[in-house]
Amino acid sequence: MAETRTPVIALVAAAAAAALASGCAAAPRPAAGPAEYVKDGTFTFAIPADPGILDPYRNLLPHGEMTSLTYDSLINVTPRGETVSGLAATWKADARTATFTLRKGIICSDGSPLTAGTVAKALGHLKKPSPLSGLLVPAAPYDVRADEAAGTVTVTMKEPFALLVETLGRVPIVCDKGLDDPKLLENTTVGSGPFVLSKVVRGDTYTFTRRDGYTWGPDGAANNAPGSPATIVFKVVPNETTRANLLLAGQVNLANIAGPDRERLLARKLERFDLTAMLGELWYNQRDGRPGADPLVRRALTAALDLDELVNVVTSGTGTRAPGLVAGQTQPCAADNVTGHLPATDPVRAAALLDQAGWVKGAGGTRAKDGKKLVVDLHYSPSEGEGSVAAAELVSKRWQAVGVTVKLTSDDLAAATRAMFETGDFDAYWAGLRFDLPTHILPWASGATPPKGQNFTGIDNPDFVKLAAKAAGTTGAAGCKLWNEAEQALLRDADIVPIAVAKQPFFFSKAQGETEGWLQQPIPTSIRVLK
């Protein structure tokens, strides 16, 4: 079978603990005149926070940034949205089955051959709950088998699922040594990608070294073209102004600059690519004993907010209201799911709803019920940018205005992971989780709470579950209508409140590269270091 080349929906591994700015992005404009390349140079990417453990099946945060350097997927996506080869040379699929025929001669970083059995073991490993479940791994059950003689891996779904190539085809494949001993993956990499992790200084730098003989990148790309770096360094630089200064000084080659410092970089006409990001959502914890377990409280807290005001603050005036929870520009069911469904801004109504819920104002103006004050512990992550910090502070101010006592909690990435997926100790979370397909919402808005599932706020919305189940078995426009109705059910109950979307610019300095949907960095084989 000839290699399939069709437009594909860009996917992202949504951040489990903090926003991952991502989206469909055009390649940066080429530099004027012929490029002068550095031979075997170093490409440095400034990132805002340490990603934690590097296991791609246990931590979503390095996805895009680091995972693509060291782990390949069965298929790749070009900046123009076409699917091209990866580990698989060819593939074929229908609504229940996908068969991938592997390229020959692929070698893992530990020197072992990557076989059909390796790929089948990796995909089988992910049948167990993981952060990839419902994102790159279908939530529905599947079987996987390898034919070593034919070099094929076949995935068979228990029920129809039309996006097998676009999901499992994008899963980073871990080689046997890492699958057999997952603890290795916390600090090392065991994959078939074009680079290998060579040095880690936690909280400071992650250094990756180019592998020799790599020829199985997107559409058969190698990693040794003129200008290809011999070393890629991820440097942790939390302060955005510092990242901008390092870019202008030529000391780093790529950084995301979304705040006021972007104007300096635009004035210098640095090359860039823009990624669409969800820059704000409120997730209310609905577990037993939490204020958000009462839908009246969730609606009241939402009505107390001016969402247009929040959009302006979190995006520094550059973004727009989020039309729903699915931010991807190429998502197939685009619609305005907010208007007429999310509680409208109305502080008077907010106060009335809190009264109705039994939280009444006392002499000091703070609300209480049965002698207990209404306290909302609002968490946020400074790594999402200064705008998110300011937005969380504004949310606190507006809630206090209707008599809520607010505790603001700042989380680094490790603390965010603990709060969301271990302790559950929060009342509301300001986050920017990103979904590129309606199906991605499912594990986050239904099913088990951690550690058995990803429903970290304990959402229990029967209308959403019922409509999503119908949508999963319905194709075309009718399926999209059902998916949108399912999402609207979440918004009506104020289970999740989408706030803002905006373009996130990533600026180059003395470098070039192309990017696509879910990557937060250039495609590894496209990176070039310039003089």
XYZ file of C-alpha atoms in Angstrom:
531
model
C 0.000 0.000 0.000
C 1.304 3.467 -0.847
C 1.862 5.840 1.997
C -1.307 7.697 2.937
C -1.127 11.511 2.877
C -4.263 13.161 4.196
C -5.019 16.149 6.397
C -4.986 15.136 10.040
C -6.405 16.704 13.149
C -3.580 18.081 15.274
C -3.432 16.489 18.683
C -1.819 17.583 21.876
C -1.135 15.723 25.034
C -3.035 18.058 27.319
C -1.067 19.073 30.342
C -1.923 17.148 33.422
C -0.791 19.865 35.767
C -0.341 23.075 33.839
C -1.073 24.692 30.546
C 0.737 23.520 27.494
C 0.600 26.220 24.911
C 0.102 24.424 21.640
C -1.846 24.476 18.382
C -1.615 24.406 14.623
C 1.207 26.643 13.543
C 2.672 27.743 10.287
C 6.376 27.328 9.744
C 8.394 30.476 10.432
C 9.220 32.677 7.471
C 12.644 31.935 6.014
C 15.384 34.401 6.849
C 16.223 36.955 4.170
C 19.004 35.833 1.872
C 20.765 32.466 1.887
C 21.092 30.906 5.316
C 24.557 30.492 6.809
C 24.520 27.406 8.973
C 26.601 26.486 11.990
C 28.155 23.042 11.721
C 27.351 20.776 14.673
C 26.110 23.691 16.759
C 24.041 23.868 19.942
C 20.366 24.827 19.922
C 19.106 26.189 23.255
C 15.406 26.351 24.117
C 14.444 28.419 27.174
C 11.514 26.841 29.040
C 9.630 28.350 32.009
C 9.704 25.384 34.399
C 11.362 22.060 35.099
C 9.300 19.256 33.501
C 9.884 16.648 36.208
C 10.274 12.974 35.359
C 10.762 12.287 31.664
C 8.691 9.102 31.365
C 6.330 9.930 28.450
C 3.722 7.489 29.778
C 3.638 8.933 33.303
C 4.163 12.651 32.789
C 2.575 14.733 30.049
C 4.587 17.879 30.700
C 7.653 17.041 28.557
C 5.440 16.175 25.581
C 6.254 18.222 22.528
C 9.142 19.940 24.266
C 11.412 16.958 24.909
C 9.603 13.754 24.041
C 9.777 14.280 20.284
C 13.573 14.483 20.463
C 13.963 11.015 21.902
C 10.827 9.043 21.017
C 9.317 8.469 17.581
C 5.699 7.806 16.741
C 4.219 5.573 14.063
C 3.167 8.538 11.923
C 4.052 12.227 11.811
C 2.261 15.395 10.786
C 3.756 18.133 8.605
C 3.289 21.853 9.249
C 0.756 21.712 6.419
C -1.362 19.130 8.233
C -0.468 16.059 6.129
C 0.237 12.688 7.684
C 3.617 11.256 6.695
C 5.700 8.308 7.729
C 7.378 7.809 11.069
C 8.196 4.393 12.442
C 5.532 3.135 10.066
C 6.280 3.258 6.357
C 2.649 2.590 5.438
C -0.657 2.139 7.202
C -4.303 1.452 6.563
C -7.301 1.915 8.808
C -11.059 1.844 9.084
C -13.394 2.577 11.990
C -12.366 -0.562 13.912
C -8.875 -1.570 12.796
C -5.561 0.065 11.959
C -2.523 -1.792 10.627
C 0.916 -0.168 10.598
C 3.791 -1.634 8.561
C 7.102 -0.651 10.138
C 10.154 0.682 8.390
C 13.128 -1.658 8.369
C 16.392 -0.981 10.170
C 15.122 1.172 13.057
C 17.485 1.101 16.042
C 16.712 2.175 19.600
C 19.097 4.406 21.547
C 20.353 1.405 23.553
C 21.378 -0.348 20.315
C 18.487 -2.804 20.202
C 16.304 -3.130 17.095
C 12.812 -1.689 17.233
C 10.461 -4.500 16.202
C 6.751 -4.952 15.676
C 6.741 -6.688 19.040
C 8.256 -3.614 20.690
C 5.541 -1.351 19.275
C 2.790 -3.805 20.224
C 4.185 -4.042 23.757
C 4.219 -0.224 24.058
C 0.646 0.159 22.809
C -0.460 -2.733 25.001
C 1.216 -1.131 28.008
C -0.966 1.928 27.472
C -4.180 -0.078 27.786
C -3.701 0.483 31.515
C -4.818 3.925 32.810
C -2.212 6.604 32.177
C -2.098 10.360 31.531
C -2.378 9.539 27.807
C -5.736 7.784 28.278
C -8.476 9.543 26.363
C -5.938 11.756 24.583
C -3.540 9.837 22.362
C -4.875 6.553 23.701
C -8.582 5.847 22.990
C -10.747 5.544 26.069
C -12.522 2.575 24.472
C -10.993 -0.938 24.829
C -8.710 -2.281 22.106
C -6.497 -5.248 21.293
C -3.064 -5.065 19.689
C -1.010 -7.778 17.994
C 2.310 -7.955 16.169
C 3.336 -9.963 13.114
C 7.116 -10.024 13.270
C 7.510 -11.729 9.891
C 5.412 -9.093 8.132
C 6.673 -6.253 10.333
C 3.122 -5.142 11.119
C 1.243 -3.971 14.193
C -2.556 -4.205 14.151
C -4.888 -2.429 16.572
C -8.490 -3.619 16.769
C -11.133 -1.631 18.641
C -13.946 -3.260 20.617
C -16.262 -0.571 19.242
C -16.000 1.875 16.310
C -13.420 4.614 16.696
C -12.575 6.647 13.609
C -9.346 8.278 14.796
C -6.979 5.349 15.357
C -4.219 6.670 13.099
C -4.523 10.200 14.509
C -4.334 8.982 18.120
C -2.355 5.768 18.620
C -0.341 6.685 15.538
C 1.018 9.683 17.467
C 1.922 7.855 20.677
C 5.654 8.115 21.545
C 7.016 4.577 21.384
C 9.240 3.504 24.264
C 11.726 0.729 23.471
C 11.836 -2.630 25.288
C 14.426 -1.695 27.889
C 12.307 1.210 29.100
C 9.087 -0.801 29.013
C 10.700 -3.560 31.070
C 12.114 -1.140 33.650
C 9.961 2.052 33.731
C 12.049 3.537 36.556
C 14.792 4.112 33.984
C 12.521 6.580 32.218
C 12.437 9.010 35.114
C 15.936 10.298 34.339
C 16.960 8.664 31.060
C 15.429 8.109 27.630
C 15.049 4.783 25.840
C 13.577 5.506 22.431
C 14.324 5.558 18.725
C 14.309 9.356 18.259
C 17.007 11.518 16.652
C 18.517 12.587 19.993
C 19.315 10.943 23.327
C 19.322 12.538 26.764
C 22.950 12.923 27.823
C 22.911 15.156 30.921
C 20.358 16.361 33.486
C 20.766 19.211 35.950
C 17.346 19.402 37.586
C 15.864 22.870 37.661
C 18.549 24.139 35.259
C 19.342 22.271 32.050
C 18.503 19.136 30.080
C 21.048 18.278 27.394
C 20.344 16.042 24.387
C 22.962 14.695 21.985
C 22.403 13.831 18.323
C 22.395 10.140 17.400
C 24.391 8.833 14.460
C 22.669 7.010 11.620
C 19.142 8.307 12.197
C 17.151 8.196 8.922
C 13.548 7.439 9.889
C 12.194 10.874 10.804
C 9.087 12.460 9.237
C 8.850 11.258 5.639
C 12.299 9.662 5.967
C 14.093 12.767 7.307
C 17.578 12.399 8.785
C 19.143 14.472 11.562
C 22.416 15.470 9.890
C 21.415 18.089 7.297
C 23.518 21.302 7.104
C 22.822 23.377 10.188
C 21.393 20.486 12.198
C 22.506 20.848 15.834
C 24.740 18.276 17.449
C 23.319 19.276 20.845
C 19.963 20.564 22.031
C 19.744 22.143 25.481
C 16.567 22.968 27.379
C 17.350 25.734 29.852
C 14.901 26.454 32.681
C 14.298 30.226 32.777
C 11.174 31.046 34.818
C 11.187 34.818 34.222
C 9.824 35.868 30.830
C 11.777 39.138 30.702
C 14.974 37.173 31.271
C 14.013 34.798 28.459
C 13.460 37.776 26.143
C 16.819 39.298 27.103
C 18.596 36.003 26.428
C 16.953 35.800 23.014
C 18.023 39.326 22.096
C 21.555 38.574 23.283
C 21.686 35.421 21.146
C 22.243 33.235 24.225
C 19.150 31.129 23.604
C 17.645 30.176 20.253
C 13.960 29.721 21.073
C 11.561 30.878 23.776
C 7.871 31.526 24.304
C 7.301 35.231 25.041
C 3.594 35.949 25.451
C 3.590 39.005 27.736
C 4.614 42.637 27.271
C 8.188 41.677 26.316
C 6.895 40.343 23.014
C 6.762 43.920 21.672
C 10.546 44.257 21.989
C 11.031 41.057 20.020
C 8.505 42.006 17.360
C 10.294 45.318 16.934
C 13.532 43.426 16.292
C 11.682 41.345 13.661
C 12.775 38.019 15.121
C 11.351 35.009 13.335
C 8.576 33.244 15.211
C 5.751 30.726 15.095
C 2.409 31.215 16.829
C 0.559 28.470 18.684
C -3.065 28.670 19.783
C -3.368 28.288 23.555
C -6.213 27.948 26.013
C -5.117 30.545 28.544
C -7.712 30.083 31.183
C -10.289 27.654 32.499
C -11.813 27.337 35.948
C -12.260 23.797 37.215
C -14.411 23.435 40.347
C -13.615 20.549 42.672
C -16.869 18.612 43.152
C -15.640 15.926 45.515
C -17.513 15.385 48.778
C -17.155 18.194 51.285
C -16.008 20.766 48.744
C -18.116 23.924 48.130
C -18.086 23.178 44.393
C -20.012 19.940 44.955
C -23.137 22.170 45.020
C -24.123 23.308 41.494
C -25.637 26.460 42.989
C -22.226 27.445 44.319
C -20.532 26.715 40.981
C -23.080 28.832 39.110
C -22.770 31.605 41.688
C -18.966 31.721 41.500
C -19.179 31.840 37.710
C -21.845 34.566 37.653
C -19.671 36.688 39.959
C -17.012 36.941 37.236
C -16.794 39.246 34.232
C -15.274 36.851 31.710
C -14.459 39.606 29.204
C -12.492 41.364 31.954
C -10.626 38.148 32.683
C -9.824 37.623 28.988
C -8.242 41.066 28.830
C -6.146 40.416 31.948
C -4.930 36.895 31.208
C -4.030 37.636 27.564
C -2.760 41.221 28.047
C -5.475 42.333 25.657
C -4.410 39.994 22.835
C -6.930 37.175 23.210
C -10.615 36.433 22.809
C -13.313 34.624 24.737
C -13.009 30.871 24.456
C -15.991 29.514 22.481
C -15.751 26.213 24.336
C -13.371 23.681 25.773
C -11.861 22.497 22.476
C -9.249 25.006 21.360
C -7.756 23.332 18.280
C -8.055 25.398 15.117
C -8.652 22.276 13.055
C -11.109 20.573 15.388
C -14.006 19.169 13.339
C -16.896 20.292 15.556
C -16.136 23.985 16.020
C -19.063 25.862 17.564
C -19.918 28.506 20.137
C -20.818 26.332 23.105
C -20.582 29.178 25.632
C -23.242 31.707 24.632
C -26.538 30.913 26.275
C -25.134 27.995 28.222
C -22.540 29.320 30.663
C -23.998 31.376 33.537
C -23.909 35.052 32.535
C -22.068 37.748 34.479
C -24.415 38.954 37.219
C -23.039 39.599 40.725
C -26.548 40.196 42.082
C -27.635 36.813 40.777
C -24.436 35.303 42.199
C -25.304 36.598 45.669
C -28.853 35.246 45.371
C -27.590 31.790 44.377
C -25.247 31.683 47.358
C -28.147 32.665 49.617
C -30.203 29.874 48.041
C -27.380 27.416 48.732
C -27.454 28.407 52.400
C -24.266 30.468 52.406
C -25.507 33.740 53.906
C -23.630 36.910 54.800
C -22.771 37.573 58.402
C -22.067 40.839 60.152
C -18.614 41.114 58.626
C -19.894 40.539 55.105
C -18.408 37.062 54.781
C -20.645 34.111 54.011
C -21.113 31.098 56.235
C -23.408 28.093 56.684
C -23.964 26.227 59.933
C -21.181 28.267 61.513
C -18.637 27.400 58.811
C -17.237 30.133 56.561
C -17.415 29.732 52.787
C -13.720 29.356 51.945
C -12.577 28.651 48.391
C -8.966 27.528 47.926
C -8.118 28.738 44.405
C -4.955 27.228 42.920
C -2.988 28.537 39.957
C 0.450 28.030 38.420
C 2.823 31.006 37.921
C 4.545 29.012 35.172
C 1.518 29.781 32.989
C 2.652 33.407 32.870
C 2.110 36.737 34.574
C -1.324 37.053 32.973
C -2.542 33.904 34.692
C -1.272 35.146 38.044
C -3.086 38.464 37.567
C -6.231 36.663 36.424
C -6.268 34.404 39.492
C -5.906 37.470 41.699
C -8.830 39.133 39.890
C -10.992 36.033 40.328
C -10.207 36.163 44.048
C -11.204 39.829 44.207
C -14.541 39.272 42.438
C -15.418 36.297 44.660
C -14.563 38.250 47.777
C -16.936 40.983 46.582
C -19.881 38.553 46.941
C -18.791 37.435 50.407
C -16.546 34.441 49.646
C -13.357 34.001 51.646
C -10.657 33.121 49.119
C -7.333 31.418 49.729
C -4.934 31.853 46.805
C -2.457 28.988 46.381
C 0.472 29.203 43.949
C 1.660 25.818 42.635
C 4.800 24.883 40.802
C 4.405 21.966 38.409
C 5.138 19.327 41.031
C 2.637 20.858 43.474
C 0.025 21.115 40.714
C 0.409 17.420 39.964
C 0.042 16.555 43.651
C -3.050 18.717 44.096
C -4.806 17.481 40.967
C -3.826 13.834 40.886
C -2.796 12.850 44.398
C -4.292 14.850 47.276
C -7.284 16.525 45.561
C -6.755 19.326 48.077
C -8.131 22.386 46.280
C -11.533 23.965 45.662
C -10.989 25.562 42.265
C -8.157 25.454 39.760
C -7.238 28.155 37.258
C -5.614 26.162 34.463
C -5.179 26.081 30.723
C -5.720 22.445 29.843
C -6.061 22.000 26.126
C -8.290 19.677 24.125
C -8.022 19.333 20.355
C -10.869 16.876 19.884
C -14.216 16.606 21.690
C -13.275 13.046 22.651
C -10.355 14.418 24.700
C -12.755 15.923 27.247
C -14.197 12.546 28.271
C -11.636 11.255 30.790
C -11.301 14.679 32.405
C -15.044 15.263 32.838
C -16.357 11.777 33.613
C -15.341 8.455 35.098
C -13.058 7.747 38.013
C -11.079 10.243 40.020
C -7.295 9.826 40.403
C -5.465 7.518 40.764
C -7.916 5.314 38.865
C -8.855 7.986 36.343
C -8.217 11.570 35.192
C -11.457 13.158 36.429
C -9.507 15.263 38.922
C -12.464 17.460 39.939
C -14.909 14.567 40.346
C -17.406 15.794 37.734
C -20.623 13.752 37.703
C -22.796 15.069 34.887
C -25.264 12.407 33.626
C -26.339 14.540 30.642
C -22.735 14.865 29.487
C -22.114 11.127 29.829
C -25.316 10.219 27.974
C -24.742 12.656 25.099
C -21.041 11.793 24.784
C -21.898 8.092 24.560
C -24.289 8.816 21.687
C -21.751 11.086 20.003
C -19.018 8.428 20.128
C -21.134 6.156 17.931
C -22.296 8.857 15.506
C -20.291 10.148 12.562
C -20.345 13.403 10.619
C -22.379 16.495 11.408
C -24.827 14.543 13.549
C -21.965 13.352 15.759
C -20.599 16.899 16.066
C -24.031 18.146 17.130
C -24.078 15.580 19.914
C -20.524 16.364 21.017
C -21.379 20.055 21.242
C -24.545 19.320 23.205
C -22.484 17.204 25.600
C -20.048 20.046 26.161
C -22.907 22.489 26.650
C -24.219 20.263 29.447
C -20.904 20.735 31.283
C -21.071 24.508 30.872
C -24.701 24.793 31.982
C -23.785 23.136 35.263
C -20.608 25.259 35.477
C -18.554 22.096 35.827
C -15.798 23.795 33.814
C -15.624 27.450 32.756
C -13.563 28.174 29.614
C -12.180 31.710 29.686
C -9.736 32.730 26.957
C -7.779 31.670 23.911
C -4.823 33.525 22.429
C -1.853 33.136 20.153
C 1.350 32.218 21.956
C 4.400 33.460 20.023
C 7.621 31.432 20.095
C 10.583 33.523 18.936
C 13.745 32.282 17.219
C 17.193 33.825 17.543
C 19.951 32.620 15.209
C 17.921 29.523 14.362
C 15.143 28.150 12.170
C 12.653 25.333 12.375
C 9.214 24.127 11.415
C 6.474 23.100 13.801
C 3.129 21.347 13.724
C 0.051 20.830 15.853
C 0.998 19.352 19.192
C 4.697 20.195 19.397
C 5.896 23.081 21.538
C 9.169 23.136 19.683
C 10.244 22.770 16.068
C 10.146 19.300 14.520
C 13.560 17.937 15.634
C 14.810 17.118 12.136
C 13.866 20.618 10.918
C 15.962 22.563 13.449
C 18.828 24.603 11.986
C 21.368 26.732 13.854
C 22.391 29.919 12.024
C 25.547 32.013 12.222
